[in-house]
């Protein structure tokens, strides 16, 4: 490709004309024209559009995959961990907008993936870092997204979109690099799709049972607790499970069998596990009645615990209901209070639904609340050995306040 030499031509513009030689000689405006020698501009023009269901159109520059995608737009306020966010299967059906403006600067490394695929609809960022600075970097963000067929856009006003989402709630959007589609067509696409009521878990769950053995690598282990205690056998339902949930269980000495989302409760109980984990996962917890039925058939037979989607399914299985939040919690700095101990944890969160505590039956206890909005962040039903958290004790990304398995 011809070497592009930037030739700056300074041209002096008299912007005040010759009314007054004095003015003209004193005040003038330099306009710098950048030419690349062949007349092309050295920077990329906007070549993508994000059209929201409210009719707003956001021109941006694309990176990663091209094409047309629909999804619910959510904003994540985490300052770090864009890679763990990209690979969290819970974001299936969603565009993730990062409020931290500089993304891509630490590149991608293959230790920090939370799943083997990226299920999100696309990544929306303000400023794409043109260089990476990280000894662990194995690939840059743009190449990684291209290889995983994930769309990304940058140079878009993420602050303005975030304010809109905060005021109007999560919005459905369509992202396209296809100039043949009109704005109206994209708007109609955004209005004809919804994330409510569709089962997104079946598209992310594993296809067959398998054992998980990887622990947190020694150089990254942070817990000061003594080594593995008894070896508990945990069956983990994969509703879109994040790998760090499994790594942390393995680091605490557990033997882990991961099973698909549709695995029959009877088959699980035949494994005679010490406990069953219901994992995080994408979409509307009311759209997967088969999973609630499985949870119902296991509760009371062995100890169970849930994380995020698993927490919501447990809430429903116990007789409660879940509701869709205005824009949810997606970030790494949400304060949660443990109501039993009074301890406040800074937590990692990623959810757009919550359990309505007013609908939980007698005997079920709310154990944690999110201090930002007093929503239910944890529940327990001691009589049937049930505990669950709405947020992510495994972090990835986020703080490790909730890792130590303190009695919840
Ligand atoms: N991380 C999760 O498990 C998310 C649960 C559910 N899809 C929600 O958005 O609330």
mmCIF file of C-alpha atoms and ligand atoms in Angstrom:
data_model
loop_
_atom_site.group_PDB
_atom_site.id
_atom_site.type_symbol
_atom_site.label_atom_id
_atom_site.label_comp_id
_atom_site.label_asym_id
_atom_site.label_seq_id
_atom_site.Cartn_x
_atom_site.Cartn_y
_atom_site.Cartn_z
ATOM 1 C CA UNK A 1 0.000 0.000 0.000
ATOM 2 C CA UNK A 2 1.447 3.348 -0.962
ATOM 3 C CA UNK A 3 3.100 4.939 1.995
ATOM 4 C CA UNK A 4 0.811 7.585 3.118
ATOM 5 C CA UNK A 5 2.767 10.716 3.725
ATOM 6 C CA UNK A 6 0.841 13.276 5.562
ATOM 7 C CA UNK A 7 1.440 16.577 3.923
ATOM 8 C CA UNK A 8 0.358 19.475 5.977
ATOM 9 C CA UNK A 9 -0.474 22.503 4.035
ATOM 10 C CA UNK A 10 -0.961 25.521 6.130
ATOM 11 C CA UNK A 11 -3.163 27.992 4.572
ATOM 12 C CA UNK A 12 -3.697 31.287 6.172
ATOM 13 C CA UNK A 13 -7.318 32.362 6.125
ATOM 14 C CA UNK A 14 -8.272 35.903 6.643
ATOM 15 C CA UNK A 15 -11.526 35.329 8.334
ATOM 16 C CA UNK A 16 -12.345 38.927 8.773
ATOM 17 C CA UNK A 17 -11.889 40.071 5.193
ATOM 18 C CA UNK A 18 -10.163 43.373 4.447
ATOM 19 C CA UNK A 19 -12.567 45.669 6.191
ATOM 20 C CA UNK A 20 -9.855 46.800 8.409
ATOM 21 C CA UNK A 21 -6.216 46.046 7.527
ATOM 22 C CA UNK A 22 -5.560 46.390 11.239
ATOM 23 C CA UNK A 23 -8.055 43.643 12.086
ATOM 24 C CA UNK A 24 -6.955 41.494 9.174
ATOM 25 C CA UNK A 25 -3.316 41.759 10.122
ATOM 26 C CA UNK A 26 -4.036 41.065 13.822
ATOM 27 C CA UNK A 27 -6.562 38.302 13.752
ATOM 28 C CA UNK A 28 -6.422 35.402 11.385
ATOM 29 C CA UNK A 29 -7.328 31.781 11.556
ATOM 30 C CA UNK A 30 -5.006 28.951 10.671
ATOM 31 C CA UNK A 31 -6.829 26.099 9.073
ATOM 32 C CA UNK A 32 -4.881 22.950 8.842
ATOM 33 C CA UNK A 33 -5.745 20.678 5.976
ATOM 34 C CA UNK A 34 -4.424 17.165 6.325
ATOM 35 C CA UNK A 35 -3.893 15.467 3.044
ATOM 36 C CA UNK A 36 -2.500 11.992 2.687
ATOM 37 C CA UNK A 37 -0.906 12.686 -0.571
ATOM 38 C CA UNK A 38 -3.602 10.785 -2.441
ATOM 39 C CA UNK A 39 -6.367 13.035 -1.161
ATOM 40 C CA UNK A 40 -7.714 10.452 1.336
ATOM 41 C CA UNK A 41 -8.328 11.476 4.925
ATOM 42 C CA UNK A 42 -5.953 9.744 7.385
ATOM 43 C CA UNK A 43 -8.774 8.959 9.812
ATOM 44 C CA UNK A 44 -11.770 6.642 9.448
ATOM 45 C CA UNK A 45 -15.192 8.064 8.620
ATOM 46 C CA UNK A 46 -18.296 6.880 10.377
ATOM 47 C CA UNK A 47 -19.364 3.659 8.703
ATOM 48 C CA UNK A 48 -21.887 2.245 11.172
ATOM 49 C CA UNK A 49 -25.236 3.230 12.627
ATOM 50 C CA UNK A 50 -26.753 2.299 15.967
ATOM 51 C CA UNK A 51 -30.507 2.885 15.677
ATOM 52 C CA UNK A 52 -32.448 2.726 18.958
ATOM 53 C CA UNK A 53 -36.135 1.905 19.254
ATOM 54 C CA UNK A 54 -36.775 5.483 20.411
ATOM 55 C CA UNK A 55 -35.832 6.632 16.911
ATOM 56 C CA UNK A 56 -32.409 8.041 17.780
ATOM 57 C CA UNK A 57 -29.619 7.309 15.301
ATOM 58 C CA UNK A 58 -25.995 7.197 16.465
ATOM 59 C CA UNK A 59 -23.340 7.348 13.742
ATOM 60 C CA UNK A 60 -20.124 5.598 14.686
ATOM 61 C CA UNK A 61 -17.019 3.870 13.394
ATOM 62 C CA UNK A 62 -17.029 0.101 13.237
ATOM 63 C CA UNK A 63 -14.392 -2.411 14.303
ATOM 64 C CA UNK A 64 -14.530 -6.184 14.629
ATOM 65 C CA UNK A 65 -17.205 -7.898 12.552
ATOM 66 C CA UNK A 66 -19.506 -6.127 10.076
ATOM 67 C CA UNK A 67 -23.185 -6.810 9.315
ATOM 68 C CA UNK A 68 -26.460 -6.072 11.126
ATOM 69 C CA UNK A 69 -27.296 -7.100 14.703
ATOM 70 C CA UNK A 70 -30.250 -6.502 17.040
ATOM 71 C CA UNK A 71 -30.077 -6.491 20.815
ATOM 72 C CA UNK A 72 -30.972 -4.794 24.069
ATOM 73 C CA UNK A 73 -28.529 -1.988 24.901
ATOM 74 C CA UNK A 74 -27.177 -2.028 28.491
ATOM 75 C CA UNK A 75 -24.392 0.070 29.989
ATOM 76 C CA UNK A 76 -21.614 -1.385 32.123
ATOM 77 C CA UNK A 77 -19.734 0.937 34.482
ATOM 78 C CA UNK A 78 -16.770 -1.377 35.172
ATOM 79 C CA UNK A 79 -13.422 0.375 34.812
ATOM 80 C CA UNK A 80 -11.594 -2.850 34.005
ATOM 81 C CA UNK A 81 -12.399 -6.306 32.725
ATOM 82 C CA UNK A 82 -13.818 -5.645 29.254
ATOM 83 C CA UNK A 83 -12.585 -9.101 28.212
ATOM 84 C CA UNK A 84 -14.415 -10.915 31.016
ATOM 85 C CA UNK A 85 -17.498 -8.889 30.114
ATOM 86 C CA UNK A 86 -17.198 -9.768 26.402
ATOM 87 C CA UNK A 87 -17.044 -13.469 27.202
ATOM 88 C CA UNK A 88 -19.805 -13.572 29.854
ATOM 89 C CA UNK A 89 -22.610 -15.612 28.217
ATOM 90 C CA UNK A 90 -25.143 -13.648 30.293
ATOM 91 C CA UNK A 91 -24.862 -10.842 27.728
ATOM 92 C CA UNK A 92 -26.377 -12.920 24.921
ATOM 93 C CA UNK A 93 -28.980 -10.752 23.156
ATOM 94 C CA UNK A 94 -27.437 -7.538 24.475
ATOM 95 C CA UNK A 95 -25.185 -4.743 23.243
ATOM 96 C CA UNK A 96 -22.749 -3.828 26.019
ATOM 97 C CA UNK A 97 -21.927 -0.132 26.227
ATOM 98 C CA UNK A 98 -18.837 0.574 28.343
ATOM 99 C CA UNK A 99 -19.008 3.886 30.204
ATOM 100 C CA UNK A 100 -15.240 3.797 30.762
ATOM 101 C CA UNK A 101 -14.115 5.692 27.641
ATOM 102 C CA UNK A 102 -10.798 3.978 26.873
ATOM 103 C CA UNK A 103 -11.224 0.365 25.826
ATOM 104 C CA UNK A 104 -8.766 -2.048 24.245
ATOM 105 C CA UNK A 105 -5.598 -0.752 25.916
ATOM 106 C CA UNK A 106 -4.793 -4.075 27.600
ATOM 107 C CA UNK A 107 -5.577 -6.139 24.516
ATOM 108 C CA UNK A 108 -6.795 -9.700 24.973
ATOM 109 C CA UNK A 109 -5.201 -12.625 26.817
ATOM 110 C CA UNK A 110 -6.600 -16.148 26.758
ATOM 111 C CA UNK A 111 -6.439 -16.729 30.518
ATOM 112 C CA UNK A 112 -9.175 -14.217 31.271
ATOM 113 C CA UNK A 113 -11.985 -15.618 29.153
ATOM 114 C CA UNK A 114 -15.230 -16.468 30.936
ATOM 115 C CA UNK A 115 -16.381 -18.762 28.136
ATOM 116 C CA UNK A 116 -14.996 -20.066 24.850
ATOM 117 C CA UNK A 117 -17.291 -17.815 22.820
ATOM 118 C CA UNK A 118 -18.646 -14.256 22.780
ATOM 119 C CA UNK A 119 -22.448 -14.304 22.803
ATOM 120 C CA UNK A 120 -23.180 -10.573 23.063
ATOM 121 C CA UNK A 121 -24.740 -8.701 20.126
ATOM 122 C CA UNK A 122 -21.967 -6.101 20.054
ATOM 123 C CA UNK A 123 -19.651 -3.745 21.935
ATOM 124 C CA UNK A 124 -20.249 0.021 22.095
ATOM 125 C CA UNK A 125 -17.316 2.155 23.240
ATOM 126 C CA UNK A 126 -16.128 5.768 23.161
ATOM 127 C CA UNK A 127 -12.462 5.518 22.338
ATOM 128 C CA UNK A 128 -10.781 2.464 20.824
ATOM 129 C CA UNK A 129 -7.226 2.281 22.036
ATOM 130 C CA UNK A 130 -4.933 2.200 19.006
ATOM 131 C CA UNK A 131 -2.159 0.578 20.996
ATOM 132 C CA UNK A 132 -2.022 -2.092 23.654
ATOM 133 C CA UNK A 133 0.174 -1.955 26.701
ATOM 134 C CA UNK A 134 0.081 -5.189 28.669
ATOM 135 C CA UNK A 135 2.689 -7.936 29.040
ATOM 136 C CA UNK A 136 -0.165 -10.488 28.977
ATOM 137 C CA UNK A 137 -1.551 -9.235 25.660
ATOM 138 C CA UNK A 138 -1.836 -12.030 23.068
ATOM 139 C CA UNK A 139 -4.129 -10.281 20.568
ATOM 140 C CA UNK A 140 -5.658 -6.874 20.056
ATOM 141 C CA UNK A 141 -9.339 -6.294 20.709
ATOM 142 C CA UNK A 142 -10.295 -5.610 17.070
ATOM 143 C CA UNK A 143 -8.799 -8.860 15.767
ATOM 144 C CA UNK A 144 -10.388 -10.779 18.644
ATOM 145 C CA UNK A 145 -13.861 -9.423 17.840
ATOM 146 C CA UNK A 146 -13.396 -10.072 14.115
ATOM 147 C CA UNK A 147 -12.405 -13.696 14.758
ATOM 148 C CA UNK A 148 -15.424 -14.169 17.012
ATOM 149 C CA UNK A 149 -17.758 -12.419 14.591
ATOM 150 C CA UNK A 150 -18.721 -9.745 17.117
ATOM 151 C CA UNK A 151 -19.533 -6.209 15.986
ATOM 152 C CA UNK A 152 -17.999 -3.217 17.714
ATOM 153 C CA UNK A 153 -18.359 0.549 17.337
ATOM 154 C CA UNK A 154 -16.337 3.452 18.695
ATOM 155 C CA UNK A 155 -16.288 7.273 18.483
ATOM 156 C CA UNK A 156 -19.915 7.361 19.587
ATOM 157 C CA UNK A 157 -21.242 9.488 22.432
ATOM 158 C CA UNK A 158 -21.523 6.766 25.053
ATOM 159 C CA UNK A 159 -22.290 9.307 27.790
ATOM 160 C CA UNK A 160 -25.330 10.606 25.907
ATOM 161 C CA UNK A 161 -26.588 7.082 25.237
ATOM 162 C CA UNK A 162 -26.046 6.132 28.899
ATOM 163 C CA UNK A 163 -28.071 9.120 30.064
ATOM 164 C CA UNK A 164 -30.849 8.090 27.702
ATOM 165 C CA UNK A 165 -30.829 4.523 29.023
ATOM 166 C CA UNK A 166 -30.901 5.803 32.603
ATOM 167 C CA UNK A 167 -33.867 8.041 31.809
ATOM 168 C CA UNK A 168 -35.847 5.739 29.516
ATOM 169 C CA UNK A 169 -34.604 2.311 30.598
ATOM 170 C CA UNK A 170 -32.813 -0.317 28.535
ATOM 171 C CA UNK A 171 -33.629 0.128 24.833
ATOM 172 C CA UNK A 172 -33.587 -2.299 21.923
ATOM 173 C CA UNK A 173 -31.134 -1.261 19.228
ATOM 174 C CA UNK A 174 -29.980 -2.353 15.795
ATOM 175 C CA UNK A 175 -26.350 -1.935 14.805
ATOM 176 C CA UNK A 176 -25.509 -2.044 11.100
ATOM 177 C CA UNK A 177 -22.589 -1.459 8.768
ATOM 178 C CA UNK A 178 -24.844 -2.226 5.799
ATOM 179 C CA UNK A 179 -25.452 1.022 3.907
ATOM 180 C CA UNK A 180 -28.140 -0.612 1.812
ATOM 181 C CA UNK A 181 -30.485 -0.609 4.825
ATOM 182 C CA UNK A 182 -32.357 2.642 5.457
ATOM 183 C CA UNK A 183 -32.621 4.180 8.910
ATOM 184 C CA UNK A 184 -36.341 3.397 8.834
ATOM 185 C CA UNK A 185 -35.689 -0.280 8.117
ATOM 186 C CA UNK A 186 -33.293 -0.481 11.057
ATOM 187 C CA UNK A 187 -35.792 1.318 13.286
ATOM 188 C CA UNK A 188 -38.520 -1.134 12.331
ATOM 189 C CA UNK A 189 -36.133 -4.031 13.106
ATOM 190 C CA UNK A 190 -35.537 -2.608 16.577
ATOM 191 C CA UNK A 191 -39.269 -2.284 17.174
ATOM 192 C CA UNK A 192 -40.064 -5.798 16.020
ATOM 193 C CA UNK A 193 -37.726 -7.605 18.453
ATOM 194 C CA UNK A 194 -37.766 -7.929 22.223
ATOM 195 C CA UNK A 195 -35.582 -9.718 24.759
ATOM 196 C CA UNK A 196 -38.494 -10.352 27.118
ATOM 197 C CA UNK A 197 -39.995 -13.828 26.950
ATOM 198 C CA UNK A 198 -37.331 -15.511 24.834
ATOM 199 C CA UNK A 199 -35.169 -18.406 26.038
ATOM 200 C CA UNK A 200 -31.552 -17.326 25.520
ATOM 201 C CA UNK A 201 -30.123 -19.999 27.837
ATOM 202 C CA UNK A 202 -30.553 -22.821 25.341
ATOM 203 C CA UNK A 203 -28.230 -20.997 22.918
ATOM 204 C CA UNK A 204 -25.327 -20.788 25.380
ATOM 205 C CA UNK A 205 -25.474 -23.959 27.496
ATOM 206 C CA UNK A 206 -23.082 -26.895 27.014
ATOM 207 C CA UNK A 207 -24.371 -29.860 25.051
ATOM 208 C CA UNK A 208 -23.296 -32.663 27.382
ATOM 209 C CA UNK A 209 -22.070 -33.246 30.962
ATOM 210 C CA UNK A 210 -18.370 -32.841 31.595
ATOM 211 C CA UNK A 211 -15.930 -32.510 34.513
ATOM 212 C CA UNK A 212 -14.247 -29.170 35.270
ATOM 213 C CA UNK A 213 -10.841 -29.290 36.978
ATOM 214 C CA UNK A 214 -9.065 -25.938 36.346
ATOM 215 C CA UNK A 215 -8.413 -23.907 39.461
ATOM 216 C CA UNK A 216 -7.422 -20.253 39.651
ATOM 217 C CA UNK A 217 -3.802 -20.251 38.500
ATOM 218 C CA UNK A 218 -1.367 -20.061 41.389
ATOM 219 C CA UNK A 219 0.090 -16.703 40.373
ATOM 220 C CA UNK A 220 -3.415 -15.206 40.443
ATOM 221 C CA UNK A 221 -4.681 -16.901 43.621
ATOM 222 C CA UNK A 222 -5.644 -14.190 46.112
ATOM 223 C CA UNK A 223 -7.585 -16.025 48.802
ATOM 224 C CA UNK A 224 -5.775 -16.337 52.129
ATOM 225 C CA UNK A 225 -8.026 -19.159 53.290
ATOM 226 C CA UNK A 226 -6.325 -22.500 54.002
ATOM 227 C CA UNK A 227 -6.119 -25.040 51.230
ATOM 228 C CA UNK A 228 -9.028 -27.173 50.016
ATOM 229 C CA UNK A 229 -11.162 -28.570 52.792
ATOM 230 C CA UNK A 230 -13.334 -31.610 52.157
ATOM 231 C CA UNK A 231 -13.766 -32.455 48.517
ATOM 232 C CA UNK A 232 -17.387 -31.651 47.910
ATOM 233 C CA UNK A 233 -18.930 -32.903 44.663
ATOM 234 C CA UNK A 234 -20.878 -30.089 43.025
ATOM 235 C CA UNK A 235 -23.147 -30.478 40.016
ATOM 236 C CA UNK A 236 -23.218 -27.124 38.190
ATOM 237 C CA UNK A 237 -26.113 -26.350 35.841
ATOM 238 C CA UNK A 238 -24.711 -24.435 32.865
ATOM 239 C CA UNK A 239 -27.257 -21.727 32.053
ATOM 240 C CA UNK A 240 -24.340 -19.759 30.565
ATOM 241 C CA UNK A 241 -21.902 -20.365 33.373
ATOM 242 C CA UNK A 242 -18.862 -18.111 33.761
ATOM 243 C CA UNK A 243 -15.592 -20.017 33.950
ATOM 244 C CA UNK A 244 -14.463 -18.189 37.064
ATOM 245 C CA UNK A 245 -17.353 -19.656 39.064
ATOM 246 C CA UNK A 246 -15.914 -23.062 38.214
ATOM 247 C CA UNK A 247 -12.299 -22.028 38.809
ATOM 248 C CA UNK A 248 -13.169 -20.707 42.286
ATOM 249 C CA UNK A 249 -15.108 -23.856 43.225
ATOM 250 C CA UNK A 250 -12.155 -25.961 42.059
ATOM 251 C CA UNK A 251 -9.757 -23.758 44.045
ATOM 252 C CA UNK A 252 -11.837 -24.439 47.167
ATOM 253 C CA UNK A 253 -11.358 -28.151 46.567
ATOM 254 C CA UNK A 254 -14.615 -29.097 44.862
ATOM 255 C CA UNK A 255 -15.036 -31.872 42.330
ATOM 256 C CA UNK A 256 -17.270 -30.363 39.629
ATOM 257 C CA UNK A 257 -19.629 -31.933 37.097
ATOM 258 C CA UNK A 258 -21.047 -29.388 34.643
ATOM 259 C CA UNK A 259 -24.407 -30.368 33.120
ATOM 260 C CA UNK A 260 -26.517 -28.811 30.335
ATOM 261 C CA UNK A 261 -29.436 -26.504 31.187
ATOM 262 C CA UNK A 262 -31.935 -29.218 30.267
ATOM 263 C CA UNK A 263 -30.282 -32.006 32.288
ATOM 264 C CA UNK A 264 -33.013 -33.914 34.171
ATOM 265 C CA UNK A 265 -33.141 -33.447 37.945
ATOM 266 C CA UNK A 266 -33.390 -37.237 38.336
ATOM 267 C CA UNK A 267 -30.059 -37.718 36.536
ATOM 268 C CA UNK A 268 -28.441 -35.064 38.722
ATOM 269 C CA UNK A 269 -29.692 -36.697 41.921
ATOM 270 C CA UNK A 270 -28.348 -40.061 40.734
ATOM 271 C CA UNK A 271 -24.856 -38.491 40.929
ATOM 272 C CA UNK A 272 -25.496 -38.048 44.665
ATOM 273 C CA UNK A 273 -23.842 -34.586 44.744
ATOM 274 C CA UNK A 274 -22.992 -32.695 47.945
ATOM 275 C CA UNK A 275 -24.525 -29.609 46.347
ATOM 276 C CA UNK A 276 -26.062 -28.273 43.146
ATOM 277 C CA UNK A 277 -25.210 -24.849 41.675
ATOM 278 C CA UNK A 278 -27.620 -23.032 39.359
ATOM 279 C CA UNK A 279 -25.478 -20.640 37.307
ATOM 280 C CA UNK A 280 -25.735 -17.205 35.775
ATOM 281 C CA UNK A 281 -27.243 -16.910 32.326
ATOM 282 C CA UNK A 282 -28.807 -14.618 29.711
ATOM 283 C CA UNK A 283 -32.312 -13.401 29.146
ATOM 284 C CA UNK A 284 -35.611 -13.373 30.948
ATOM 285 C CA UNK A 285 -35.847 -15.813 33.895
ATOM 286 C CA UNK A 286 -39.578 -16.135 33.187
ATOM 287 C CA UNK A 287 -38.852 -17.495 29.708
ATOM 288 C CA UNK A 288 -37.357 -20.772 30.925
ATOM 289 C CA UNK A 289 -40.076 -22.626 32.879
ATOM 290 C CA UNK A 290 -38.293 -25.926 32.180
ATOM 291 C CA UNK A 291 -35.328 -24.682 34.242
ATOM 292 C CA UNK A 292 -37.593 -23.573 37.108
ATOM 293 C CA UNK A 293 -39.163 -27.053 37.072
ATOM 294 C CA UNK A 294 -35.721 -28.659 37.334
ATOM 295 C CA UNK A 295 -34.866 -26.401 40.272
ATOM 296 C CA UNK A 296 -38.140 -27.304 41.977
ATOM 297 C CA UNK A 297 -37.355 -31.028 41.600
ATOM 298 C CA UNK A 298 -33.956 -30.639 43.260
ATOM 299 C CA UNK A 299 -34.712 -28.215 46.097
ATOM 300 C CA UNK A 300 -34.942 -29.986 49.459
ATOM 301 C CA UNK A 301 -33.163 -33.122 48.258
ATOM 302 C CA UNK A 302 -29.591 -31.723 48.327
ATOM 303 C CA UNK A 303 -28.150 -28.304 49.302
ATOM 304 C CA UNK A 304 -28.491 -25.849 46.408
ATOM 305 C CA UNK A 305 -27.075 -22.428 45.637
ATOM 306 C CA UNK A 306 -27.682 -19.986 42.844
ATOM 307 C CA UNK A 307 -25.840 -17.097 41.191
ATOM 308 C CA UNK A 308 -27.654 -14.376 39.246
ATOM 309 C CA UNK A 309 -29.953 -16.252 36.835
ATOM 310 C CA UNK A 310 -29.733 -19.204 39.228
ATOM 311 C CA UNK A 311 -30.840 -16.903 42.056
ATOM 312 C CA UNK A 312 -33.827 -15.751 40.000
ATOM 313 C CA UNK A 313 -34.821 -19.331 39.110
ATOM 314 C CA UNK A 314 -34.610 -20.291 42.786
ATOM 315 C CA UNK A 315 -36.783 -17.291 43.668
ATOM 316 C CA UNK A 316 -39.403 -18.483 41.188
ATOM 317 C CA UNK A 317 -39.079 -22.142 42.222
ATOM 318 C CA UNK A 318 -39.738 -21.109 45.844
ATOM 319 C CA UNK A 319 -42.942 -19.346 44.777
ATOM 320 C CA UNK A 320 -41.677 -15.811 44.226
ATOM 321 C CA UNK A 321 -41.710 -13.751 41.044
ATOM 322 C CA UNK A 322 -39.085 -11.804 39.119
ATOM 323 C CA UNK A 323 -39.411 -8.429 37.425
ATOM 324 C CA UNK A 324 -37.514 -6.488 34.766
ATOM 325 C CA UNK A 325 -35.500 -3.567 36.134
ATOM 326 C CA UNK A 326 -35.322 -0.176 34.386
ATOM 327 C CA UNK A 327 -31.684 -0.537 33.313
ATOM 328 C CA UNK A 328 -30.384 -3.188 35.682
ATOM 329 C CA UNK A 329 -27.027 -3.395 37.430
ATOM 330 C CA UNK A 330 -23.947 -3.898 35.244
ATOM 331 C CA UNK A 331 -20.679 -2.947 36.868
ATOM 332 C CA UNK A 332 -18.010 -3.666 39.436
ATOM 333 C CA UNK A 333 -18.651 -1.201 42.236
ATOM 334 C CA UNK A 334 -22.128 -1.933 43.595
ATOM 335 C CA UNK A 335 -22.285 -1.965 47.409
ATOM 336 C CA UNK A 336 -24.215 -4.912 48.850
ATOM 337 C CA UNK A 337 -25.014 -5.376 52.525
ATOM 338 C CA UNK A 338 -25.053 -8.840 54.098
ATOM 339 C CA UNK A 339 -28.089 -8.419 56.402
ATOM 340 C CA UNK A 340 -26.969 -11.264 58.667
ATOM 341 C CA UNK A 341 -23.509 -9.837 59.402
ATOM 342 C CA UNK A 342 -23.991 -6.173 58.473
ATOM 343 C CA UNK A 343 -20.851 -6.418 56.335
ATOM 344 C CA UNK A 344 -20.862 -4.359 53.125
ATOM 345 C CA UNK A 345 -19.240 -5.920 50.066
ATOM 346 C CA UNK A 346 -18.356 -4.086 46.862
ATOM 347 C CA UNK A 347 -19.722 -6.437 44.272
ATOM 348 C CA UNK A 348 -19.606 -7.381 40.627
ATOM 349 C CA UNK A 349 -23.048 -7.198 39.032
ATOM 350 C CA UNK A 350 -24.637 -8.023 35.718
ATOM 351 C CA UNK A 351 -28.418 -8.367 35.709
ATOM 352 C CA UNK A 352 -31.533 -6.745 34.256
ATOM 353 C CA UNK A 353 -34.082 -8.718 36.303
ATOM 354 C CA UNK A 354 -34.518 -9.178 40.042
ATOM 355 C CA UNK A 355 -36.505 -11.222 42.541
ATOM 356 C CA UNK A 356 -39.424 -9.370 44.135
ATOM 357 C CA UNK A 357 -38.939 -10.011 47.879
ATOM 358 C CA UNK A 358 -42.601 -9.166 48.575
ATOM 359 C CA UNK A 359 -43.590 -12.315 46.665
ATOM 360 C CA UNK A 360 -41.307 -14.724 48.539
ATOM 361 C CA UNK A 361 -43.161 -17.162 50.816
ATOM 362 C CA UNK A 362 -42.756 -17.373 54.596
ATOM 363 C CA UNK A 363 -39.479 -19.000 55.606
ATOM 364 C CA UNK A 364 -37.512 -17.522 52.713
ATOM 365 C CA UNK A 365 -35.168 -14.807 53.962
ATOM 366 C CA UNK A 366 -33.643 -11.903 52.051
ATOM 367 C CA UNK A 367 -29.979 -12.125 53.097
ATOM 368 C CA UNK A 368 -28.452 -9.307 51.013
ATOM 369 C CA UNK A 369 -29.632 -6.000 49.577
ATOM 370 C CA UNK A 370 -28.075 -3.746 46.950
ATOM 371 C CA UNK A 371 -27.443 -0.465 48.777
ATOM 372 C CA UNK A 372 -27.960 1.604 45.617
ATOM 373 C CA UNK A 373 -31.651 0.729 45.304
ATOM 374 C CA UNK A 374 -32.453 -1.721 48.149
ATOM 375 C CA UNK A 375 -33.231 -4.456 45.644
ATOM 376 C CA UNK A 376 -32.913 -8.087 46.679
ATOM 377 C CA UNK A 377 -29.289 -9.205 46.284
ATOM 378 C CA UNK A 378 -29.447 -12.562 48.078
ATOM 379 C CA UNK A 379 -31.882 -15.015 49.629
ATOM 380 C CA UNK A 380 -31.855 -18.130 51.787
ATOM 381 C CA UNK A 381 -34.323 -20.831 52.779
ATOM 382 C CA UNK A 382 -32.493 -22.653 55.562
ATOM 383 C CA UNK A 383 -35.208 -25.279 56.008
ATOM 384 C CA UNK A 384 -34.472 -26.577 52.518
ATOM 385 C CA UNK A 385 -30.781 -25.745 52.389
ATOM 386 C CA UNK A 386 -31.120 -22.999 49.770
ATOM 387 C CA UNK A 387 -28.847 -19.970 49.413
ATOM 388 C CA UNK A 388 -28.376 -17.674 46.409
ATOM 389 C CA UNK A 389 -26.902 -14.356 45.340
ATOM 390 C CA UNK A 390 -28.106 -11.975 42.649
ATOM 391 C CA UNK A 391 -24.585 -10.672 42.119
ATOM 392 C CA UNK A 392 -21.336 -12.405 41.166
ATOM 393 C CA UNK A 393 -19.195 -13.590 44.103
ATOM 394 C CA UNK A 394 -16.669 -14.929 41.570
ATOM 395 C CA UNK A 395 -16.120 -11.339 40.295
ATOM 396 C CA UNK A 396 -14.364 -11.615 36.894
ATOM 397 C CA UNK A 397 -14.451 -8.720 36.494
ATOM 398 C CA UNK A 398 -14.634 -6.873 39.740
ATOM 399 C CA UNK A 399 -13.584 -6.970 43.387
ATOM 400 C CA UNK A 400 -13.051 -10.134 45.402
ATOM 401 C CA UNK A 401 -14.970 -8.976 48.494
ATOM 402 C CA UNK A 402 -17.466 -11.817 48.133
ATOM 403 C CA UNK A 403 -15.034 -14.592 47.332
ATOM 404 C CA UNK A 404 -14.232 -15.860 50.760
ATOM 405 C CA UNK A 405 -17.450 -17.802 51.000
ATOM 406 C CA UNK A 406 -18.281 -16.062 54.252
ATOM 407 C CA UNK A 407 -21.432 -17.605 55.688
ATOM 408 C CA UNK A 408 -24.202 -16.103 53.613
HETATM 409 N N1 LIG B 1 -25.772 -12.577 34.877
HETATM 410 C C1 LIG B 1 -26.981 -13.191 34.903
HETATM 411 O O1 LIG B 1 -27.122 -14.371 35.256
HETATM 412 C C2 LIG B 1 -28.147 -12.372 34.427
HETATM 413 C C3 LIG B 1 -29.484 -12.960 34.811
HETATM 414 C C4 LIG B 1 -30.609 -12.414 33.942
HETATM 415 N N2 LIG B 1 -30.383 -12.704 32.530
HETATM 416 C C5 LIG B 1 -30.717 -10.906 34.144
HETATM 417 O O2 LIG B 1 -30.384 -10.149 33.242
HETATM 418 O O3 LIG B 1 -31.098 -10.469 35.213
#
